[in-house]
Coordinates of C-alpha atoms in Angstrom, one line a residue:
M1 CA 26.7 -0.9 22.1
M2 CA 23.8 0.7 20.8
R3 CA 21.0 1.7 23.2
K4 CA 17.5 0.2 23.0
I5 CA 14.5 2.2 23.4
V6 CA 11.1 0.9 23.6
I7 CA 8.2 2.9 22.5
H8 CA 5.3 1.6 23.9
S9 CA 1.7 2.7 23.0
H10 CA -1.8 1.7 21.2
S11 CA -1.8 4.8 19.4
A12 CA 0.5 4.3 16.1
E13 CA 0.6 8.3 15.4
L14 CA 1.8 8.6 19.1
R15 CA 4.8 5.9 18.6
A16 CA 5.5 7.8 15.2
L17 CA 5.4 11.2 16.6
I18 CA 8.0 10.1 19.4
R19 CA 10.1 8.1 17.1
G20 CA 10.3 11.3 14.7
L21 CA 10.9 13.5 17.8
L22 CA 14.0 11.2 18.4
S23 CA 15.3 10.6 15.6
D24 CA 18.8 12.3 15.9
I25 CA 19.2 9.9 19.1
E26 CA 21.4 7.0 18.0
A27 CA 19.4 4.2 19.5
L28 CA 17.6 1.2 18.6
F29 CA 14.0 1.8 18.3
I30 CA 11.4 -1.1 19.2
P31 CA 7.7 0.1 18.9
T32 CA 5.1 -1.9 20.7
S33 CA 1.2 -1.6 20.6
S34 CA 0.3 -4.4 23.5
R35 CA 1.5 -4.9 27.0
E36 CA 2.1 -8.7 26.3
E37 CA 4.6 -7.5 23.5
L38 CA 6.4 -4.8 25.7
F39 CA 6.7 -7.5 28.5
T40 CA 8.1 -10.1 26.2
I41 CA 10.6 -7.9 24.4
C42 CA 11.8 -6.7 28.2
R43 CA 12.1 -10.1 28.8
V44 CA 13.9 -11.5 25.8
S45 CA 16.2 -8.2 25.2
Q46 CA 18.3 -5.8 27.6
C47 CA 16.7 -2.5 27.0
D48 CA 17.8 1.1 28.4
L49 CA 14.6 2.9 28.3
V50 CA 10.9 2.3 28.0
L51 CA 8.7 5.6 26.8
T52 CA 5.0 4.6 27.3
D53 CA 1.7 6.7 27.7
D54 CA 0.0 3.6 29.1
V55 CA -0.2 4.9 32.9
R56 CA -3.0 2.3 33.8
M57 CA -0.4 -0.3 33.2
F58 CA 1.1 0.9 36.3
M59 CA -1.9 1.6 38.9
N60 CA -3.9 -0.9 41.4
G61 CA -1.1 -3.1 42.3
S62 CA 0.1 -3.9 39.1
D63 CA 3.5 -5.7 38.4
A64 CA 4.2 -4.0 35.3
V65 CA 7.3 -2.2 36.8
S66 CA 8.9 -5.7 37.6
R67 CA 7.8 -7.6 34.4
I68 CA 9.4 -4.4 32.3
R69 CA 12.6 -4.7 34.6
R70 CA 12.8 -8.3 35.5
G71 CA 14.8 -7.5 38.8
G72 CA 17.3 -4.7 37.5
S73 CA 17.3 -1.0 37.5
L74 CA 16.9 -1.0 33.6
P75 CA 15.0 -0.1 31.7
Q76 CA 14.3 3.4 32.9
I77 CA 10.6 4.0 32.3
F78 CA 9.1 7.4 31.5
V79 CA 5.5 8.0 31.4
L80 CA 4.1 10.5 29.0
S81 CA 0.3 11.5 29.8
Y82 CA -2.4 14.2 29.1
N83 CA -4.1 15.5 32.4
I84 CA -3.0 13.7 35.2
S85 CA -3.3 14.4 39.0
E86 CA -0.8 14.9 41.6
E87 CA -2.0 11.9 43.3
T88 CA -1.3 9.8 40.1
V89 CA 2.1 11.0 39.3
T90 CA 3.1 10.1 43.1
A91 CA 1.5 6.6 42.8
L92 CA 3.7 6.1 39.4
L93 CA 6.9 7.4 41.1
E94 CA 6.3 5.0 43.9
E95 CA 5.7 2.2 41.5
G96 CA 9.1 2.9 40.4
V97 CA 8.4 4.7 37.3
N98 CA 11.4 7.2 36.6
Q99 CA 10.0 10.0 35.1
F100 CA 6.7 11.8 34.1
I101 CA 6.2 13.7 31.3
T102 CA 3.2 15.8 30.4
L103 CA 1.6 15.8 27.4
P104 CA 1.4 17.9 25.0
T105 CA 5.4 18.3 25.8
A106 CA 8.1 20.4 23.7
A107 CA 9.8 18.2 21.4
E108 CA 13.2 19.7 22.8
R109 CA 11.8 18.7 26.5
L110 CA 11.4 15.3 25.3
Y111 CA 14.9 15.1 23.4
D112 CA 16.8 16.5 26.3
K113 CA 15.0 13.9 28.8
V114 CA 16.0 11.0 26.6
S115 CA 19.4 12.1 25.3
T116 CA 20.5 12.9 28.9
Q117 CA 19.0 9.8 30.4
H118 CA 22.0 8.1 28.3
H119 CA 24.3 10.0 30.0
E120 CA 23.2 8.9 33.6
L121 CA 23.4 5.5 32.5
A122 CA 27.0 5.7 31.0

């Protein structure tokens, strides 16, 4: 069965960039630009991975992780962001985010993290 990877960002450019960097990975890529669209996709479909730059979605006691996972351990959640404090990274990990990737990131690093994520699940 093909993996489903959701790419969530308000930025069409970032969604396109991530999709391009991961083009060699065999997966169904689902782009979303709004949180509601992201939550709906995760509710109606079993996804393997969410890549997002929406750090604020997970802050201040938000229920975003539970809305994305719906009680399971999938999808894994990778957050990509510029300029983030150690406290914020800690808070994200405590919320249940699996990986934090600092932007700008090397294309190979992102590709490796996403392709190894698949093997961890297999």
